[in-house]
Short mmCIF file of C-alpha atoms and ligand atoms in Angstrom, two decimals:
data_model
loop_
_atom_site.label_atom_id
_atom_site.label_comp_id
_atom_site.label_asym_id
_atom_site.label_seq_id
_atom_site.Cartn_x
_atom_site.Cartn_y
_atom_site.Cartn_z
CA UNK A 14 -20.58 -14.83 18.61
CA UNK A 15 -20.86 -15.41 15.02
CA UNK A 16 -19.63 -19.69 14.14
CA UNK A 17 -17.09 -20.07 11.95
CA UNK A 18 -15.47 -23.69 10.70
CA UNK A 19 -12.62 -22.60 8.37
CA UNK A 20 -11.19 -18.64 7.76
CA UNK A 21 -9.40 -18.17 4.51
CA UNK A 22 -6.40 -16.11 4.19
CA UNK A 23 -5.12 -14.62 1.07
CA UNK A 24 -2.98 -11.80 0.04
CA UNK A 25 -3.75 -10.15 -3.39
CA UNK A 26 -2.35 -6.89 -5.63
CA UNK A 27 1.04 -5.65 -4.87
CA UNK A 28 2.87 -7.26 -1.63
CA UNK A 29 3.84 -5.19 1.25
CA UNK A 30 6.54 -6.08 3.93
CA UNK A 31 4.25 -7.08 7.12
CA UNK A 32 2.43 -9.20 5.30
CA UNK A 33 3.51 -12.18 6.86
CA UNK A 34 3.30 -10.63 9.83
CA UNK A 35 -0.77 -10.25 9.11
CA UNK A 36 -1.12 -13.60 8.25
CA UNK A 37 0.62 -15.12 11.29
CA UNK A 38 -2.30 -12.90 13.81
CA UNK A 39 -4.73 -14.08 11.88
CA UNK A 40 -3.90 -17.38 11.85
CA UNK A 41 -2.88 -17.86 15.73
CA UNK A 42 -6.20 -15.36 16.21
CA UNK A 43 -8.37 -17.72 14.82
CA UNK A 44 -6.82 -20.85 16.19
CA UNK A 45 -7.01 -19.79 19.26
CA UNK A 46 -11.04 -19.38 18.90
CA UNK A 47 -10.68 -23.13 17.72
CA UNK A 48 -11.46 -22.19 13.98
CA UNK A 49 -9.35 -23.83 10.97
CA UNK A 50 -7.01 -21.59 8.91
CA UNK A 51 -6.31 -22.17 5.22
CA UNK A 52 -4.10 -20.12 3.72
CA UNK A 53 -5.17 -19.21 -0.28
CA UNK A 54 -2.07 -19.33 -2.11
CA UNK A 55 -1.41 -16.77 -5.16
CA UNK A 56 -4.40 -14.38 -3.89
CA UNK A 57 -7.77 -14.75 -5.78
CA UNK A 58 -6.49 -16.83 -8.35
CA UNK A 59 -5.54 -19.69 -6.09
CA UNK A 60 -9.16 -19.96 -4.80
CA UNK A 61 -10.69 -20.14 -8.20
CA UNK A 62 -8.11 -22.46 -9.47
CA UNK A 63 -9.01 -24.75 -7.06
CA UNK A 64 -12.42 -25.37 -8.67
CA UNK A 65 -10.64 -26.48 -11.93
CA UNK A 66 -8.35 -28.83 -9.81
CA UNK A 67 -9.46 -32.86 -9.41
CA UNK A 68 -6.40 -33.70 -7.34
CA UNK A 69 -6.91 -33.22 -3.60
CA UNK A 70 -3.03 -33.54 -2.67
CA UNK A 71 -2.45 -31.02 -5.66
CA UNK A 72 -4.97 -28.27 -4.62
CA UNK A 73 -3.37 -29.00 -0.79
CA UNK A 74 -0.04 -28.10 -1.78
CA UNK A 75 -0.74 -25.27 -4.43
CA UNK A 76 -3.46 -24.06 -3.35
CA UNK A 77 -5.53 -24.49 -0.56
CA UNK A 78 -2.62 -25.06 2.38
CA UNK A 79 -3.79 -25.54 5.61
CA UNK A 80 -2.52 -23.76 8.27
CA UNK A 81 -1.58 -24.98 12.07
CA UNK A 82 0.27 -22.61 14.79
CA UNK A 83 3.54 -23.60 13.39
CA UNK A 84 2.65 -23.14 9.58
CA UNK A 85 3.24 -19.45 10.74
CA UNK A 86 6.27 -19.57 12.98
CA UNK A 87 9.18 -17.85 12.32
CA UNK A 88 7.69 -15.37 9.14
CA UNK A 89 6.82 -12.20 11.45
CA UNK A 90 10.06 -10.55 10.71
CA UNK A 91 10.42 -12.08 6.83
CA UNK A 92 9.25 -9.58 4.33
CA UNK A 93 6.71 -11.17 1.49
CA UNK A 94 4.36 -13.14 1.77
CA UNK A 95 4.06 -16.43 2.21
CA UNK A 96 1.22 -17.03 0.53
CA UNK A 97 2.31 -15.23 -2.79
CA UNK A 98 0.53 -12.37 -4.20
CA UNK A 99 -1.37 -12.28 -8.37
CA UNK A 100 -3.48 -10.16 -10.31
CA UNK A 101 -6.03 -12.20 -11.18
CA UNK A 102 -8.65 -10.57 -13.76
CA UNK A 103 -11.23 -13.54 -14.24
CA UNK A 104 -12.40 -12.93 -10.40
CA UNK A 105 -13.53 -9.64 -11.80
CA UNK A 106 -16.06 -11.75 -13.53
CA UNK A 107 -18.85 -13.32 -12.89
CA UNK A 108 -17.86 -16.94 -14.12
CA UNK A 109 -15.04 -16.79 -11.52
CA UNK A 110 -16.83 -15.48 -8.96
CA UNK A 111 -19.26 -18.44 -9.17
CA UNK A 112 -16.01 -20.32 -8.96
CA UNK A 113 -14.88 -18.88 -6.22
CA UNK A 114 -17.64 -19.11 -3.86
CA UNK A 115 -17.73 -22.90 -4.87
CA UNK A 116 -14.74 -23.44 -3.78
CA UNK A 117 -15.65 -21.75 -0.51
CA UNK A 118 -18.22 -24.04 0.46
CA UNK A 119 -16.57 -27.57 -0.84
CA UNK A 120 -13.68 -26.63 1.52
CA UNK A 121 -15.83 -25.09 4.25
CA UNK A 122 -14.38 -22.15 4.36
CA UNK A 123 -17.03 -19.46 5.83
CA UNK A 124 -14.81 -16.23 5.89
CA UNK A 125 -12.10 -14.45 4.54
CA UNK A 126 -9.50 -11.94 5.54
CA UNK A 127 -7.88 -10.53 2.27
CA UNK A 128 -4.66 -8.25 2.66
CA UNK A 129 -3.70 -6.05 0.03
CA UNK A 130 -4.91 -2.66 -1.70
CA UNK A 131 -8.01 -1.02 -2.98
CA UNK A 132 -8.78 -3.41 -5.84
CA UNK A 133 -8.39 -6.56 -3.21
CA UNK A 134 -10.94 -4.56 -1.14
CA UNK A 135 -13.48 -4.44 -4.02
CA UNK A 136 -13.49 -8.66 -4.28
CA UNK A 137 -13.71 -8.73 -0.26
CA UNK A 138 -16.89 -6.78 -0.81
CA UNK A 139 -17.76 -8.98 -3.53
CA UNK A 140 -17.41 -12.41 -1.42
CA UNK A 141 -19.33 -10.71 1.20
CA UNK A 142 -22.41 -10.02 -1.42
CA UNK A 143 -22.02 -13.48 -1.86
CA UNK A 144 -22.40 -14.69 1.22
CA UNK A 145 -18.82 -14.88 2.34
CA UNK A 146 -17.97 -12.73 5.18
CA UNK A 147 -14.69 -11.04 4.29
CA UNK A 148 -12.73 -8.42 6.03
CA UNK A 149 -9.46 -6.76 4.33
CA UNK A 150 -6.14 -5.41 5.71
CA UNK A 151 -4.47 -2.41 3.98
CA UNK A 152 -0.94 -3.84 2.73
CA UNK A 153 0.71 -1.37 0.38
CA UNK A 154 4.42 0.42 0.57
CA UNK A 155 2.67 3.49 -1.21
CA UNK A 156 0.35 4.88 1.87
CA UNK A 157 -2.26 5.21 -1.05
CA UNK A 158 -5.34 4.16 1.10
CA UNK A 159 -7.58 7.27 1.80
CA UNK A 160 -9.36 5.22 4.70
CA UNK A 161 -6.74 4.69 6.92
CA UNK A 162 -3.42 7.13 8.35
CA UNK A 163 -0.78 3.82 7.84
CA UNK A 164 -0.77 1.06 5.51
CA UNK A 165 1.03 -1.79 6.19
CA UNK A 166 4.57 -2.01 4.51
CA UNK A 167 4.80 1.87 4.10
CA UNK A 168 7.31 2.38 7.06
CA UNK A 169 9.07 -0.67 6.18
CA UNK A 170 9.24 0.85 2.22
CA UNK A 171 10.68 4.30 4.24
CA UNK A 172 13.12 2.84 5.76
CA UNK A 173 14.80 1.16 3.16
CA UNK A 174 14.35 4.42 0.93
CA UNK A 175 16.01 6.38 3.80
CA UNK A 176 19.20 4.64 3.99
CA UNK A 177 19.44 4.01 -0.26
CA UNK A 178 19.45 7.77 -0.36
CA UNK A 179 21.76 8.24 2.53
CA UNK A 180 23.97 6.04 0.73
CA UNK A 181 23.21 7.96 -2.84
CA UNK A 182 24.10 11.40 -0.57
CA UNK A 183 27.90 10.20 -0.05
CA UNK A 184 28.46 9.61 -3.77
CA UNK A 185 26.44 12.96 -4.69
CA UNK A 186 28.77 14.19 -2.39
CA UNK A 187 32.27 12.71 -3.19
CA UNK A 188 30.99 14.33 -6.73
CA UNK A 189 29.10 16.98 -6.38
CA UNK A 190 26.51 15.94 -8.23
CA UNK A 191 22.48 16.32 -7.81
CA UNK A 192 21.41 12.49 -7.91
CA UNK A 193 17.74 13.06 -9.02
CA UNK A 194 16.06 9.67 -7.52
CA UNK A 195 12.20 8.54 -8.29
CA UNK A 196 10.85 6.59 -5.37
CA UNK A 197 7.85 4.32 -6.11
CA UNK A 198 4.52 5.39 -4.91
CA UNK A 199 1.77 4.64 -7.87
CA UNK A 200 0.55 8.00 -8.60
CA UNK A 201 0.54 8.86 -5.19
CA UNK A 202 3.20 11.00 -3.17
CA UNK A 203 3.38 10.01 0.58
CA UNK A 204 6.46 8.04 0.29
CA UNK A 205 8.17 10.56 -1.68
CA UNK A 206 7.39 13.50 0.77
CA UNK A 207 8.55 11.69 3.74
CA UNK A 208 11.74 10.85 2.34
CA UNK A 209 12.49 14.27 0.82
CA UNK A 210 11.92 15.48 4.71
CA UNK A 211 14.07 12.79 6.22
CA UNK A 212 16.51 12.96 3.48
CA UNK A 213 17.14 16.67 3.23
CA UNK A 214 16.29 16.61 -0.34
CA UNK A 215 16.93 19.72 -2.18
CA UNK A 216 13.64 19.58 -4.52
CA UNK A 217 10.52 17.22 -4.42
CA UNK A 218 8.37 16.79 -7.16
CA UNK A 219 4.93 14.65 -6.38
CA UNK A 220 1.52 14.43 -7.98
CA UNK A 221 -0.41 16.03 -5.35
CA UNK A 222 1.27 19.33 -5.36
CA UNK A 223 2.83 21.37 -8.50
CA UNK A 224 5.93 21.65 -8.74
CA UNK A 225 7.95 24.98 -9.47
CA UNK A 226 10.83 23.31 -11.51
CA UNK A 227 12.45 26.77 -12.73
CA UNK A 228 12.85 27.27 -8.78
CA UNK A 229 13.98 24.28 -8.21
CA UNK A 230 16.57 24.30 -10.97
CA UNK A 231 17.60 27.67 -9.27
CA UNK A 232 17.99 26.34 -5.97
CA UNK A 233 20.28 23.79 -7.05
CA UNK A 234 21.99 26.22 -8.84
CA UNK A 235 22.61 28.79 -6.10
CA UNK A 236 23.66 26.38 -3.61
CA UNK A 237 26.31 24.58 -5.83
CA UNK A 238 27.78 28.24 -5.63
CA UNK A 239 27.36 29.21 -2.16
CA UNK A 240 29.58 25.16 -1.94
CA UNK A 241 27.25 22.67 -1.64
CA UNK A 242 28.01 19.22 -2.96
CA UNK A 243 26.03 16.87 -2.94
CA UNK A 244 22.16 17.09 -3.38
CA UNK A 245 19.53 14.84 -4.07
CA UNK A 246 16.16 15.57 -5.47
CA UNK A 247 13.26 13.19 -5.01
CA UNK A 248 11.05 12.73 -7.85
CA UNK A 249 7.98 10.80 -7.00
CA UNK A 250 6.64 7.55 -9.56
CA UNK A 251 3.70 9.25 -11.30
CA UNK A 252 5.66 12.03 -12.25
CA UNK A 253 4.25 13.10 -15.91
CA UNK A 254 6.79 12.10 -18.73
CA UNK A 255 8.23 14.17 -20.65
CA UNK A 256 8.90 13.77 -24.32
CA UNK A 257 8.37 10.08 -23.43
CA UNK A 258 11.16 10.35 -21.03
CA UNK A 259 11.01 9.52 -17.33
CA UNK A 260 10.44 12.93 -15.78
CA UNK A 261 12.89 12.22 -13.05
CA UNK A 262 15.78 11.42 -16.76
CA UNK A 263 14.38 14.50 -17.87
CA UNK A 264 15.16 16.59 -14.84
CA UNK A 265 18.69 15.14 -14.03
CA UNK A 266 19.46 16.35 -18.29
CA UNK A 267 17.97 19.94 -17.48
CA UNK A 268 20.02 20.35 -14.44
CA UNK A 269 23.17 18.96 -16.12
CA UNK A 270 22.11 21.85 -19.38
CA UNK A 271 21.17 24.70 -17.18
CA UNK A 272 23.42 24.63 -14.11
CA UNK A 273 27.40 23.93 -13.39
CA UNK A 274 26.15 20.64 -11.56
CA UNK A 275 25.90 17.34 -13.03
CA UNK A 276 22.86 15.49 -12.31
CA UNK A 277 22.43 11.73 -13.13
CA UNK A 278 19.16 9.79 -12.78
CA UNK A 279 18.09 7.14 -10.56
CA UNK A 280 15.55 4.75 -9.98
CA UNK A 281 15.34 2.60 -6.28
CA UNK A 282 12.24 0.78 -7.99
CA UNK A 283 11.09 -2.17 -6.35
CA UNK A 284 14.08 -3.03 -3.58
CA UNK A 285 12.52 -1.15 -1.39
CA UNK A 286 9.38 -3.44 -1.08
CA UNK A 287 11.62 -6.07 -0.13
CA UNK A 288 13.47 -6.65 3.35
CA UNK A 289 12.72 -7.38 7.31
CA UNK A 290 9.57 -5.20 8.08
CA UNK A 291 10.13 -2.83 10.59
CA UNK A 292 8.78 -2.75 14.15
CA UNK A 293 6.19 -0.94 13.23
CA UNK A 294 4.95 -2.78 10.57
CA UNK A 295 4.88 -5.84 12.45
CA UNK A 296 2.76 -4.36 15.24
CA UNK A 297 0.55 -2.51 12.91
CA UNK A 298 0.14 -5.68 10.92
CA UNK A 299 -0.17 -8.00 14.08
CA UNK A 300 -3.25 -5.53 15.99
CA UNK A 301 -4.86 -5.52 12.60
CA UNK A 302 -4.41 -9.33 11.89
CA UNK A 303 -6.16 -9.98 15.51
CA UNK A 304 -8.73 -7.57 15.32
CA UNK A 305 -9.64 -9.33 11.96
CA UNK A 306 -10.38 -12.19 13.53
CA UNK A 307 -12.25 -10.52 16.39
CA UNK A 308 -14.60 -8.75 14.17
CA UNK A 309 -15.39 -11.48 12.00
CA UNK A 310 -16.39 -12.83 15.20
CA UNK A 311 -18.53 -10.14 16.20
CA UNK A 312 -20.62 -10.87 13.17
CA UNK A 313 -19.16 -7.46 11.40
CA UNK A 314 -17.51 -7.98 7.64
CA UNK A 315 -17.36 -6.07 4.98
CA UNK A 316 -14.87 -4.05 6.56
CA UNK A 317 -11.04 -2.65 6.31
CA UNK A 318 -8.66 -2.51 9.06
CA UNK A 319 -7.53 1.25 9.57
CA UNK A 320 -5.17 3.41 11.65
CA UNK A 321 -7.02 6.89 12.62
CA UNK A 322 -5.63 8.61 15.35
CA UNK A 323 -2.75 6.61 16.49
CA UNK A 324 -5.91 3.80 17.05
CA UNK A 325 -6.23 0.25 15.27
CA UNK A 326 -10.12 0.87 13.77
CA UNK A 327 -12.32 -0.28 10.83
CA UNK A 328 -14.13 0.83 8.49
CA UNK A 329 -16.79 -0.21 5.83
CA UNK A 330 -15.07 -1.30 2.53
CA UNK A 331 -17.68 0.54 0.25
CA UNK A 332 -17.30 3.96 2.38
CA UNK A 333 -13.77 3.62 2.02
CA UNK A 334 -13.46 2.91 -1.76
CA UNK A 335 -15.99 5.41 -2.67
CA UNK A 336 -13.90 7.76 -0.04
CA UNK A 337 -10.80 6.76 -2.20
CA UNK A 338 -12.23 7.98 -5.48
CA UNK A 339 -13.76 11.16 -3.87
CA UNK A 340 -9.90 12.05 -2.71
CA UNK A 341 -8.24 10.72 -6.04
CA UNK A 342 -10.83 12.82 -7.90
CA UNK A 343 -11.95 9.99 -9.74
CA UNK A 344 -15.43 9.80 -8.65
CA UNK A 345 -18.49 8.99 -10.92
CA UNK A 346 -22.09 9.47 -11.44
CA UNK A 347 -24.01 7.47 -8.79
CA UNK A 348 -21.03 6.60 -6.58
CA UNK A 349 -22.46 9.05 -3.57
CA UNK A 350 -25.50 7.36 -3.48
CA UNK A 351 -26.92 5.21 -0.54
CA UNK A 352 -24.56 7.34 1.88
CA UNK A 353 -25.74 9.07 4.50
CA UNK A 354 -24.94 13.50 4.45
CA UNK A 355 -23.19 12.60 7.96
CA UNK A 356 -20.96 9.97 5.88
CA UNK A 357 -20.78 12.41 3.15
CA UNK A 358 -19.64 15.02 5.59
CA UNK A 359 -17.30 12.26 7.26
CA UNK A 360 -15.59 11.91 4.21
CA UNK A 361 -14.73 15.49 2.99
CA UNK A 362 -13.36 15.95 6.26
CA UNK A 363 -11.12 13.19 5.81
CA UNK A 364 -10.00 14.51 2.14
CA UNK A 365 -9.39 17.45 3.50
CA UNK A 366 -7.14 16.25 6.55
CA UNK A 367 -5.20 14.24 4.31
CA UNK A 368 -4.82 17.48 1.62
CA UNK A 369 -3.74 19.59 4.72
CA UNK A 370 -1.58 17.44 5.92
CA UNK A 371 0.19 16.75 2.42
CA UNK A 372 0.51 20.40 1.98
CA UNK A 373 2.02 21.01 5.45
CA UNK A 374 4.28 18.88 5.27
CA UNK A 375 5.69 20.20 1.64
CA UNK A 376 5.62 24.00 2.66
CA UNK A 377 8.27 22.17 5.25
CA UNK A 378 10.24 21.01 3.40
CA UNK A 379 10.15 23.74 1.36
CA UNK A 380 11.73 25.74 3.94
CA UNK A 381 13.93 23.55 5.51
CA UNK A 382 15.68 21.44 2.28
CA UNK A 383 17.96 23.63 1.01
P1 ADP B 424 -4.36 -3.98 -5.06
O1 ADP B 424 -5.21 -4.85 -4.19
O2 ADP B 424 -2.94 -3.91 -4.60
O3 ADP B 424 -5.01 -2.66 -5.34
P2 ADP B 424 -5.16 -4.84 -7.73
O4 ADP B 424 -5.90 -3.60 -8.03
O5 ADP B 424 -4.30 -5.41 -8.79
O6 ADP B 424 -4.20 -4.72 -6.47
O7 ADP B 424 -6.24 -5.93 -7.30
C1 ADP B 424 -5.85 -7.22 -6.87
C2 ADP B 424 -6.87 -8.23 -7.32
O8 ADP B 424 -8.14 -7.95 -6.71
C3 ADP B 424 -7.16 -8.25 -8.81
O9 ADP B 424 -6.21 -8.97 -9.55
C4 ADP B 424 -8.52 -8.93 -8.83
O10 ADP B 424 -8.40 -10.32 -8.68
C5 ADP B 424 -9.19 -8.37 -7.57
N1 ADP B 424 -10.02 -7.21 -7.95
C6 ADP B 424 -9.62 -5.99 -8.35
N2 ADP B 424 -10.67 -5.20 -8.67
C7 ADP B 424 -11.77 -5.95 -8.49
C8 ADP B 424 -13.17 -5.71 -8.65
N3 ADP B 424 -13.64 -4.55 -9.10
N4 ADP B 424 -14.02 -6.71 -8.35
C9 ADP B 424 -13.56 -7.90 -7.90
N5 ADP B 424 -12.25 -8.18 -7.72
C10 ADP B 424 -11.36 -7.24 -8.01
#
């Protein structure tokens, strides 16, 4: 069993509802083995600040805050994070990296567990290349992690989409209007197609799949006529603007033009990261928060928590980034190489699961939402 004196905690990027809930089994995880816990406040840009801080007491407080059992009690069903969240370029570089791992090994700490999205996975893997083990836990709202079926935050993000719209659906209704709502997602449409499901949403527009507006339009139309009320239409963030205007704006004014309904625009934006997480957030954070801890443990880093097949798993942090871009189509020259044909293979099968699975779910709705 690998020896550890001190794990770090941090969470970096966007936050994500179950956060705490990560950083509480990690904590109590690792305490339990008899290992410190420091929690890295502000993400990567607390742990390099503390290199340009003399004062112990400040670095303590705003920093570097140690963590006991009761440090964490009470925040499993807060949403946030208790250790705040920052974009922090100048770990990107190789001045703060230097800083970083400094500051690693004047406080002792030997590991880290970093929650938060793709680009908080790519400094995990560079603390690990530096020597400090580092394992990361998927917290987003948007589901936008190729690696892994569940992110953390995602069904607590739902949930609070659901009942906005439900609540949207009595106005639409008292009015018969279409209320054409974008739902955040950053470019990528999982929360969007959920909620258009669960919602009964009469149109969906999302990145991953064209959209047939003219039907759409149609559809609203015809049903106004046949007496429907109210409708809602879920427009995913990512959406391409149109003559600079939000392409959800745009929509609600071509619906208004072309139809007898009156469509109006709206935007939930970021309420719905905030809140209680839900149930299943908090387990999904808590299994992943422990298993963490176990792995590190084991001697394993270098690795992201996942959810494949209903199972709390890991995988490697470079397979899953380059697995990212292969999915998001962003992949470049040299990014495939040093993987094996069986991870290659591994890792088309997964694109194509998740494409499947995206497009199943939309012919559904297609048929059902009307
Ligand atoms: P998320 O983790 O939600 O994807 P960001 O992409 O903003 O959010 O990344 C969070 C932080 O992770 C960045 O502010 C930066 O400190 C660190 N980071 C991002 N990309 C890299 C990278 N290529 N190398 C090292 N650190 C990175």
């Amino acid at each position: 069993m690998a020896k550890f004196r001190k794990i770090g905690i941090l969470s970096s990027g966007g936050d994500a509802p179950g956060m705490n809930a990560a950083i509480r089994a990690v904590a109590r995880r690792a305490l339990s083995q008899g290992i410190e816990v420091v929690g890295i406040l502000g993400g990567y840009a607390g742990l390099i600040g503390a290199a340009d801080e003399a004062n112990p007491e400040h670095i303590k407080r705003h920093m570097l805050r140690p963590l006991d059992s009761s440090s964490v009690s009470n925040i499993v069903t807060r949403g946030g994070t208790i250790l705040y969240s920052s974009r922090c370029p100048e770990f990107k570089t190789q001045e703060g990296m230097e800083k970083a791992i400094k500051v690693c090994h004047d406080h002792q700490i030997d590991a880290i567990v970093a929650l938060g999205g793709d680009g908080t996975f790519r400094g995990a893997t560079d603390l690990t290349n530096h020597g400090i083990p580092s394992i990361g836990i998927p917290c987003t709202i948007d589901n936008d992690i190729t690696a892994t079926d569940q992110t953390i935050g995602f069904d607590t993000a739902l949930n609070n989409a659901c009942s906005m719209i439900d609540k949207l659906r009595d106005t639409a209704e008292s009015h018969a209007r279409c209320l054409v709502t974008e739902v955040m997602g950053n470019g990528c449409g999982y929360l969007s197609l959920y909620l258009g499901i669960a919602t009964g949403s009469i149109a969906l527009a999302i990145p991953e799949i064209p959209f047939d507006k003219e039907y759409a339009i149609q559809k609203i139309d015809q049903a106004r006529k046949a007496g429907k009320r109210g409708m809602i239409a879920i427009i995913s963030e990512g959406m391409p603007k149109v003559n600079g205007m939000e392409y959800g704006e745009a929509l609600a004014k071509e619906i208004s033009a072309r139809t007898i309904v009156d469509s109006r625009f709206n935007k939930l934006g970021h309420i719905i990261r905030g809140g209680d997480p839900t149930l299943r957030d908090r387990l999904t954070a808590t299994q992943m928060g422990v298993e963490a801890v176990n792995l590190l443990l084991e001697g394993k880093s270098n690795m992201v928590m996942a959810i494949l097949e209903n199972r709390v798993t890991a995988v490697d942090i470079n397979f899953a980034l380059v697995l990212d871009k292969m999915y998001k189509n962003k992949l470049k020259d040299g990014d495939l190489e040093g993987f094996t044909d069986y991870q290659l293979a591994q890792m088309r099968a997964r694109c194509e699961y998740r494409n499947a699975k995206f497009k199943r779910l939309y012919d559904l709705s297609y048929d059902i939402c009307i």
